[in-house]
Coordinates of C-alpha atoms and ligand atoms in Angstrom, one line a residue:
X20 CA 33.8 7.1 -3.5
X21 CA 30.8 8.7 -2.7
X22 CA 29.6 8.8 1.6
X23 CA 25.8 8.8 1.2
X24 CA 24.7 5.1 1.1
X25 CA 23.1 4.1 -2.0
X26 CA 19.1 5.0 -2.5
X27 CA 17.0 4.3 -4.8
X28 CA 15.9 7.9 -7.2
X29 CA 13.7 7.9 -9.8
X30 CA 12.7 10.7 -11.7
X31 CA 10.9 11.6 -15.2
X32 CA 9.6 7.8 -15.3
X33 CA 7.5 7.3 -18.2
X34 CA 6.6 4.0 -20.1
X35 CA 4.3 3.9 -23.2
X36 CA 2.7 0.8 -24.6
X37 CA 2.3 2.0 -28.2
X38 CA -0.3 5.4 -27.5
X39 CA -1.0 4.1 -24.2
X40 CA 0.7 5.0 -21.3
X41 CA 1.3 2.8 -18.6
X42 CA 3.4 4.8 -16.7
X43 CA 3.2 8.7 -17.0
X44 CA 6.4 11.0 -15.5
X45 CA 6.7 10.0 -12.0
X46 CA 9.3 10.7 -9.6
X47 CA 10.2 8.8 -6.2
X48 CA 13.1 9.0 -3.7
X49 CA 14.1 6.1 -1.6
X50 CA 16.2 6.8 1.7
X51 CA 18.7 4.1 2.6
X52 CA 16.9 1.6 4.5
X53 CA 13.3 2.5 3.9
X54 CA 10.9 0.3 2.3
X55 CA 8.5 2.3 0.2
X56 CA 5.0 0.8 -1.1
X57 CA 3.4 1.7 -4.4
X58 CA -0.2 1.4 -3.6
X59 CA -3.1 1.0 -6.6
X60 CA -5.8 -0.4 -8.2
X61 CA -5.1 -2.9 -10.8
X62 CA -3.8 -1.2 -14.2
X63 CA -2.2 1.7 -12.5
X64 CA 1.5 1.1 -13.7
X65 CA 2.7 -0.6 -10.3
X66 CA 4.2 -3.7 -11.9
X67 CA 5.5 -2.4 -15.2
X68 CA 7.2 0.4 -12.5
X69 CA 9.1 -2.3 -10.6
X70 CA 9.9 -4.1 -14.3
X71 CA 11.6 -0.8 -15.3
X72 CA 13.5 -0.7 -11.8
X73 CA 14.7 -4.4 -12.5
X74 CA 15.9 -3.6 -15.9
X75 CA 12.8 -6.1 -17.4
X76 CA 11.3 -3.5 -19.1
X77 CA 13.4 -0.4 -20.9
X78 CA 11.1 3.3 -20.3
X79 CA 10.2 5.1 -22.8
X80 CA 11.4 8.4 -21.0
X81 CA 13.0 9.3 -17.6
X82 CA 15.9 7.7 -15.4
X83 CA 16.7 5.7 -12.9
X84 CA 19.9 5.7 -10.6
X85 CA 20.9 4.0 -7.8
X86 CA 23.3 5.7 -5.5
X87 CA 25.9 6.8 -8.1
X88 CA 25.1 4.4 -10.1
X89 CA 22.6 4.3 -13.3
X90 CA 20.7 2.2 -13.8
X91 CA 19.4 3.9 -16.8
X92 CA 19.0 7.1 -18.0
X93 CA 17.5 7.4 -21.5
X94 CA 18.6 10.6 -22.4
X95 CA 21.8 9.9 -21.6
X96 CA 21.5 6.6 -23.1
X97 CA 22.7 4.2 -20.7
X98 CA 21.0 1.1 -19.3
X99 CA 22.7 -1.3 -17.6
X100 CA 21.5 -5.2 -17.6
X101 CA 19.3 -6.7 -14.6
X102 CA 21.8 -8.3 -13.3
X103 CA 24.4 -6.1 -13.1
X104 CA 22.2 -4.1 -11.0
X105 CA 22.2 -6.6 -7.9
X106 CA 18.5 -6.4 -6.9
X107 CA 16.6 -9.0 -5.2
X108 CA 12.9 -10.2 -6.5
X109 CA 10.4 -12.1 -4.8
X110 CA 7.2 -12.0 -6.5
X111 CA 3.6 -13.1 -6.4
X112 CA 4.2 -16.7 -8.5
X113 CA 7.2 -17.9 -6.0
X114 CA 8.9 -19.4 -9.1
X115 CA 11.0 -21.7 -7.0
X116 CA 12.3 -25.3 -9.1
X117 CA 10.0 -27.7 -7.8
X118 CA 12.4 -30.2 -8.6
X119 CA 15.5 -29.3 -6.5
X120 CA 15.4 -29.4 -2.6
X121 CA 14.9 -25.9 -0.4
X122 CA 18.9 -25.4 0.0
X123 CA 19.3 -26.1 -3.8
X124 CA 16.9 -22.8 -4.5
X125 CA 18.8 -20.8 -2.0
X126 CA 21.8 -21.9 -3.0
X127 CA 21.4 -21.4 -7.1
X128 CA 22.0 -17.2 -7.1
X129 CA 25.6 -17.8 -5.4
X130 CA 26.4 -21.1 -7.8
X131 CA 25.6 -18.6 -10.4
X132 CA 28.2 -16.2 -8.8
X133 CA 30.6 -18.7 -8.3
X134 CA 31.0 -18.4 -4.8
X135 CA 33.0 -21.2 -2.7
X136 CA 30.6 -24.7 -2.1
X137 CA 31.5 -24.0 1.6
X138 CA 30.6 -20.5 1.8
X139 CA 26.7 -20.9 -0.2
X140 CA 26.5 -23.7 2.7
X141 CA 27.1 -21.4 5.7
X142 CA 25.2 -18.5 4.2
X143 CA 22.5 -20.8 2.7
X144 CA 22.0 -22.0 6.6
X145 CA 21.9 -18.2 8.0
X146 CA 19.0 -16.8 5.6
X147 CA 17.2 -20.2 6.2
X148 CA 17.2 -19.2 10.0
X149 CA 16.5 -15.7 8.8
X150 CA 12.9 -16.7 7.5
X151 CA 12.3 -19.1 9.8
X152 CA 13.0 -22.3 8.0
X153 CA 16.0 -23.8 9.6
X154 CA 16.3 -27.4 9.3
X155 CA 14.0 -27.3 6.1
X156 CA 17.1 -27.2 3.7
X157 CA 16.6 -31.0 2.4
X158 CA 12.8 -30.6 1.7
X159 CA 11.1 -30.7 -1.9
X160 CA 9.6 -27.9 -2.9
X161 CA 5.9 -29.4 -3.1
X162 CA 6.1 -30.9 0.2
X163 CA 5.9 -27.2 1.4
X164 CA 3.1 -25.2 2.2
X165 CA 2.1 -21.6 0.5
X166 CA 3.2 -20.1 3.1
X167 CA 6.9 -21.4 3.4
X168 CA 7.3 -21.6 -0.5
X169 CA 7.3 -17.5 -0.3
X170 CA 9.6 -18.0 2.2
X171 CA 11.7 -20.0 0.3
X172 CA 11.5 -17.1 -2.9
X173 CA 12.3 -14.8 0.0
X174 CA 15.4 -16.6 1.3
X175 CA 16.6 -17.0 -1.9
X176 CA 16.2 -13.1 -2.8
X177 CA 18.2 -12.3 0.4
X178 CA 20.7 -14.9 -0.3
X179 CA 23.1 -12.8 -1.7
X180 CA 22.2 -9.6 -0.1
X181 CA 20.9 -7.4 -2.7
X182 CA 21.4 -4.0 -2.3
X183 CA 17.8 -3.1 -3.1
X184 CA 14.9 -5.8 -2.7
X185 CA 11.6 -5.5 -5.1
X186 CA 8.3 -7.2 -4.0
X187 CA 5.2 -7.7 -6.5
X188 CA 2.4 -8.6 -4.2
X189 CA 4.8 -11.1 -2.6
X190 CA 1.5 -12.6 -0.6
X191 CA -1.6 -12.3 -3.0
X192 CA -1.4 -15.6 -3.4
X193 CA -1.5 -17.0 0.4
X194 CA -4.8 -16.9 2.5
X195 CA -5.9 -14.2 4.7
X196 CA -3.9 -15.4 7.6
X197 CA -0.6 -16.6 6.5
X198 CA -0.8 -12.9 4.6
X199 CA -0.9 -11.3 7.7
X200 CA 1.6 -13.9 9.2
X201 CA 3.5 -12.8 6.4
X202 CA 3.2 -9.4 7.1
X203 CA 4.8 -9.6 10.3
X204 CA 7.7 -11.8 9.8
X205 CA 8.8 -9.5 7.2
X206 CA 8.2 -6.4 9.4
X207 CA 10.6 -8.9 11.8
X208 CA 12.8 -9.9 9.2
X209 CA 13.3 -5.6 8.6
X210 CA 14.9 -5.2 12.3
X211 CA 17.6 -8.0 11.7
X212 CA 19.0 -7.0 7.7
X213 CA 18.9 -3.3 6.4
X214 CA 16.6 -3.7 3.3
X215 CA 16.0 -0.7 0.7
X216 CA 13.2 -1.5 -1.4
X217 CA 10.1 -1.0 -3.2
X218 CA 6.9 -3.3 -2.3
X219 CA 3.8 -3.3 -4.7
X220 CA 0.5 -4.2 -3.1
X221 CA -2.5 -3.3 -4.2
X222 CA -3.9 -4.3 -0.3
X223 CA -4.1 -1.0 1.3
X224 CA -4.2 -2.8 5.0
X225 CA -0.6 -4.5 3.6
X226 CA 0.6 -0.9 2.4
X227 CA -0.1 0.8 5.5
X228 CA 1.6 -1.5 8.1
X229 CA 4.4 -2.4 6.3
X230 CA 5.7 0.3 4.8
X231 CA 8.0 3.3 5.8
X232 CA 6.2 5.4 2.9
X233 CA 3.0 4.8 0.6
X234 CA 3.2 6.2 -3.4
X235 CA -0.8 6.5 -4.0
X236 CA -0.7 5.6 -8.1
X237 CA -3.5 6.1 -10.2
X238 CA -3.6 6.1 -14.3
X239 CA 0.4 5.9 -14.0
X240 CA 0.7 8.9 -12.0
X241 CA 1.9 9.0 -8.3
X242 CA -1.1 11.3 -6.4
X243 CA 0.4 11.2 -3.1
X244 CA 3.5 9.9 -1.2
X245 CA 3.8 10.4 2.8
X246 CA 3.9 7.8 5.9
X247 CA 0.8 5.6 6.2
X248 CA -0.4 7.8 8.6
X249 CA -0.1 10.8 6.4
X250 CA -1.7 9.2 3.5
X251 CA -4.4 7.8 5.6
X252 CA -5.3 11.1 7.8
X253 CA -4.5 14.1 5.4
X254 CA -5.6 12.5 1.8
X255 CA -4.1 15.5 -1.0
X256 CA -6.9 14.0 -3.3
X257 CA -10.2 12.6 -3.3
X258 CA -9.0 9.5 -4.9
X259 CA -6.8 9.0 -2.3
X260 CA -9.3 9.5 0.5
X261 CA -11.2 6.9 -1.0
X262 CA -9.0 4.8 -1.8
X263 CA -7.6 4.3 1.5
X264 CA -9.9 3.0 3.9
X265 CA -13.5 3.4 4.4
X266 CA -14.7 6.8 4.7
X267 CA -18.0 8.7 4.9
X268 CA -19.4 11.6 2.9
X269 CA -22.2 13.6 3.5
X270 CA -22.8 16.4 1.0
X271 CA -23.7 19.7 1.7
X272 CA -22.6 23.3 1.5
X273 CA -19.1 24.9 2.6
X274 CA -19.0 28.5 4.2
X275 CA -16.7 30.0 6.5
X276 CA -15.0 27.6 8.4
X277 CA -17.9 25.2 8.5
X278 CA -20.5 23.4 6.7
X279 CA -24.2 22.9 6.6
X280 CA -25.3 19.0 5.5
X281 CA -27.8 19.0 2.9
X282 CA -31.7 18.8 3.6
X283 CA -32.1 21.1 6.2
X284 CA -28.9 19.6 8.4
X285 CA -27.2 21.1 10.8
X286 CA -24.0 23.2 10.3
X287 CA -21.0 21.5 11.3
X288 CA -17.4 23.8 11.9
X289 CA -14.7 22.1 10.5
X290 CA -10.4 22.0 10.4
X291 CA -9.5 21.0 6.5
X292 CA -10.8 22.1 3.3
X293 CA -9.6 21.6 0.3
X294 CA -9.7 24.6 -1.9
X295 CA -13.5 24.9 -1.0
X296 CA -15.1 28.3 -1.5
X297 CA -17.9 29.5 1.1
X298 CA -21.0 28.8 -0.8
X299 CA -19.8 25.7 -3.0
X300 CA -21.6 22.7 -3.4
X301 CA -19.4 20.3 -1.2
X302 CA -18.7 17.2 0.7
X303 CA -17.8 16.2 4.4
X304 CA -15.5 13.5 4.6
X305 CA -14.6 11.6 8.0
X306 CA -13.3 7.8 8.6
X307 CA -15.8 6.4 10.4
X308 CA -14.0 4.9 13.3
X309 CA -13.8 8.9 14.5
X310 CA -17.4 9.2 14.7
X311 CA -19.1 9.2 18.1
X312 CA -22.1 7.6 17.8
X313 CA -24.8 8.1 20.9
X314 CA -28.5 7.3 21.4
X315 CA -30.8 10.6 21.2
X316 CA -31.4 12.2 24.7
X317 CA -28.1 11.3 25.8
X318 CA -25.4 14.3 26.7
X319 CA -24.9 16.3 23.7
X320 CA -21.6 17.6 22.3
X321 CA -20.7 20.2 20.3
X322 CA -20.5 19.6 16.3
X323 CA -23.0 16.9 16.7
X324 CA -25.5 16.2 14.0
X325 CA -29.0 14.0 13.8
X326 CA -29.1 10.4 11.9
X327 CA -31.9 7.7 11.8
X328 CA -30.6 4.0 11.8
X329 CA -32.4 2.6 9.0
X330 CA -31.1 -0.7 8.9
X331 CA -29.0 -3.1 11.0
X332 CA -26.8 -6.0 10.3
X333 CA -25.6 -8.0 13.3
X334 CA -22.3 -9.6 12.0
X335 CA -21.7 -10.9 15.7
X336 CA -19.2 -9.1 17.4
X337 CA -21.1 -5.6 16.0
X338 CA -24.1 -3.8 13.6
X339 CA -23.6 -3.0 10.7
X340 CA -26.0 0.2 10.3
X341 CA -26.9 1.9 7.6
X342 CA -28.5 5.6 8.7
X343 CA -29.9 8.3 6.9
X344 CA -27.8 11.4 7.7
X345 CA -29.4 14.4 5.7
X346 CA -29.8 13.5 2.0
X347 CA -27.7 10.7 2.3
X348 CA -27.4 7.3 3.3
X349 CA -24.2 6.1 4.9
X350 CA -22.6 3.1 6.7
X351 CA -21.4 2.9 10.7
X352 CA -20.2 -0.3 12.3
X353 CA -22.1 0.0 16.1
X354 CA -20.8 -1.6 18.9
X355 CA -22.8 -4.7 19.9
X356 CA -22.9 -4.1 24.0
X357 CA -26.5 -2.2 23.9
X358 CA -29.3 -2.9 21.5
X359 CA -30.0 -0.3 18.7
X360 CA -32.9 -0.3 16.5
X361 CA -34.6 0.3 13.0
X362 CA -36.1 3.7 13.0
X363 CA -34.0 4.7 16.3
X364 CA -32.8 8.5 16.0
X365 CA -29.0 9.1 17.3
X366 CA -26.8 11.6 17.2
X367 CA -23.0 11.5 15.9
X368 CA -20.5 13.6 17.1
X369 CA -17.8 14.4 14.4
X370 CA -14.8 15.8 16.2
X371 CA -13.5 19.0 14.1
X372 CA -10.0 18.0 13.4
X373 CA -11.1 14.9 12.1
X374 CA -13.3 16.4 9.8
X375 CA -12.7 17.4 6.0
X376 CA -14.3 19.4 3.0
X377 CA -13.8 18.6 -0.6
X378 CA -15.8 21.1 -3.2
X379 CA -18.3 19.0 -5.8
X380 CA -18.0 21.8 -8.1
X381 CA -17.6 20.5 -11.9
X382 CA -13.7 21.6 -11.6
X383 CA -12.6 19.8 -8.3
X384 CA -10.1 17.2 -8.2
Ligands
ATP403 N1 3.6 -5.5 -22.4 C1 2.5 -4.7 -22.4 N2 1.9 -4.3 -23.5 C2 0.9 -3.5 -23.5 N3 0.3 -3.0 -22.4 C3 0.8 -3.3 -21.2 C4 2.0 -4.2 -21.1 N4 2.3 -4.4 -19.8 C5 1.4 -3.6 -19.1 N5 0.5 -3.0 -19.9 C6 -0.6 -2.2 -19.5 O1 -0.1 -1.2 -18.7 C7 -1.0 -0.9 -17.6 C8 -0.3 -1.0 -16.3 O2 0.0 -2.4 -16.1 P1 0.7 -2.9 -14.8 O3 1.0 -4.4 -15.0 O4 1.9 -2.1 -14.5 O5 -0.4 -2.7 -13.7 P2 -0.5 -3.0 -12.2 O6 -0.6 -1.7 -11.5 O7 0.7 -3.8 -11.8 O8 -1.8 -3.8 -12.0 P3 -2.2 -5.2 -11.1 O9 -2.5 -4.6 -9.8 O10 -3.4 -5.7 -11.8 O11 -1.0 -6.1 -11.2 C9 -2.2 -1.8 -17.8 O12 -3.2 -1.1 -18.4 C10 -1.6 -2.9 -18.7 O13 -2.6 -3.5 -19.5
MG404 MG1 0.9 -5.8 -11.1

């Protein structure tokens, strides 16, 4: 018997589609407990990754074990069948039976396990509650709403309590609201049942509050895994930063410990660079909502640099501006309390530690 609980550990992962892979040699460990996103555009291998973990699809290289147990391993040649690997699916399509009640979907994994009628009651009643639709257990499917047909797939996932849950965009199918409703019920649902799993999304807002880790994919390869605030403030790779948020570049020249923006900017000192050597053709990179953005004449700061608004949006509760900042042209949201104008010069403050370099030389990642 082995005293670590189980966690999910993938390593070597590799799935082609005749010459074309899908999924290129990745490696991910789970901790008991933690729910871990895969994060990526569409294409990048996030669903045929979750396929291999549920035994739907068999890799072409690489294994994948769950505690002590494999789930397969292709060079030792061993693969054990979906569902003798006691995972729970909910994905985007709920695939519930619209002709059986709510209690009969809940109910149908433990009639397939042949558990006691008067058990799958009792337990069909507690993951009801669980997802918030006690006293729904004799509705028809149709009769329910987006919303609580996810929940359904979701009860019924938990039902027999899966040792490791897999979501594929669970909500891409629900309006912007009930996803975030969504979002929050199953951060609730979290503190009340111990749930290892992996979550794919390619909704970076959905990634980064829902998950105890992010896996940045991209062309089947993982760039970057780390806590969403990781991931978010210290980016390993360009595509990460821009994948992840909105962010603003302004390109330049790196030397020592700073950088001067292009066309005759000012020089900026700076934390982070990423393998940048003093002379290179480079970029600044901050998230906007760091920015300090104050009208000309005003106080100055230190590592403060000149813009001109050149064109404003008002969206109602704020601008949206877009300035000229040396050569380039770059977006701000402003805050709508004071009014700003076309042509107006301002200055923005871009704290140092928020502040990073990435080289534009032909070689750089
Ligand atoms: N059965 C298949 N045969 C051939 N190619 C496939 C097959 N399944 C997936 N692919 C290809 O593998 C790549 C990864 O597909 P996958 O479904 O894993 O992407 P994804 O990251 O889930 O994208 P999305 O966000 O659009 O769902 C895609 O280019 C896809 O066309
Ligand atoms: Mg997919």
């Amino acid at each position: 018997m082995s005293l670590t609980p189980p966690s999910l550990s993938i390593s070597d992962l590799t799935k082609r589609f005749g010459r074309f892979v899908a999924v290129d040699s990745i490696a991910l460990e789970l901790r008991p407990g933690e729910l871990v996103a895969l994060l990526g555009p569409s294409g990048c291998g996030k669903t045929t990754t979750l396929r291999m973990v549920a035994g739907l699809e068999r890799p072409s290289a690489g294994e994948i074990r769950f505690g002590d147990r494999v789930f397969v391993s292709i060079p030792r040649a061993i693969e054990l069948p979906p569902e003798k690997r006691q995972i729970g699916m909910v994905f985007q399509s709920y695939a519930l039976w619209p002709h059986m009640t709510v209690f009969e979907n809940v109910a149908y994994p433990l009639q397939l396990r042949g558990i006691a009628k008067a058990d799958i009651r009792g337990k069909v009643a507690a993951v009801l509650d669980l997802v918030n639709l006690g006293g729904a257990g004799d509705k028809q499917i149709p009769q329910l709403s987006g919303g609580q047909q996810q929940r359904v797939a979701l009860a019924r996932a938990l039902v027999y309590e899966p040792a490791l849950m897999l979501f594929d965009e669970p909500f891409s199918n629900l309006d912007t609201q009930l996803r975030g409703q969504m979002r929050m019920e199953l951060k609730m649902l979290r503190r009340k049942v111990e749930m290892t799993g992996l979550f794919v999304t390619h909704d970076q807002v959905e990634a980064l509050s829902m998950a105890d880790r992010i896996a940045i994919m991209h062309a089947g390869r993982i760039e970057q895994i780390g806590s969403p605030s990781e991931v978010y403030r210290q980016p390993k790779t360009r595509f990460v930063r821009d994948f992840l948020g909105r962010v603003v570049n302004l390109r330049g020249t790196a030397d020592a410990g700073g950088f001067r923006i292009a066309a005759g900017g000012e020089r900026l000192a700076v934390a982070a660079t990423h393998d940048v050597h003093p002379g290179a053709t480079a970029e600044l990179s901050i998230r906007p909502e760091f920015v300090a953005i104050v009208p000309a004449g005003a106080p100055d700061r230190p590592n403060s640099i000149n813009a001109t608004i050149e064109e404003l949006l008002f969206t109602g509760d704020r601008f949206e501006a877009r300035m000229r900042v040396g050569g380039d042209n770059v977006l701000f949201d402003l805050p709508s309390d004071r009014a700003w104008a076309e042509g107006e010069s301002v200055r923005l403050h871009l704290p140092t530690d928020a502040v990073s370099i990435w080289s534009l030389e032909p070689d750089a990642k």
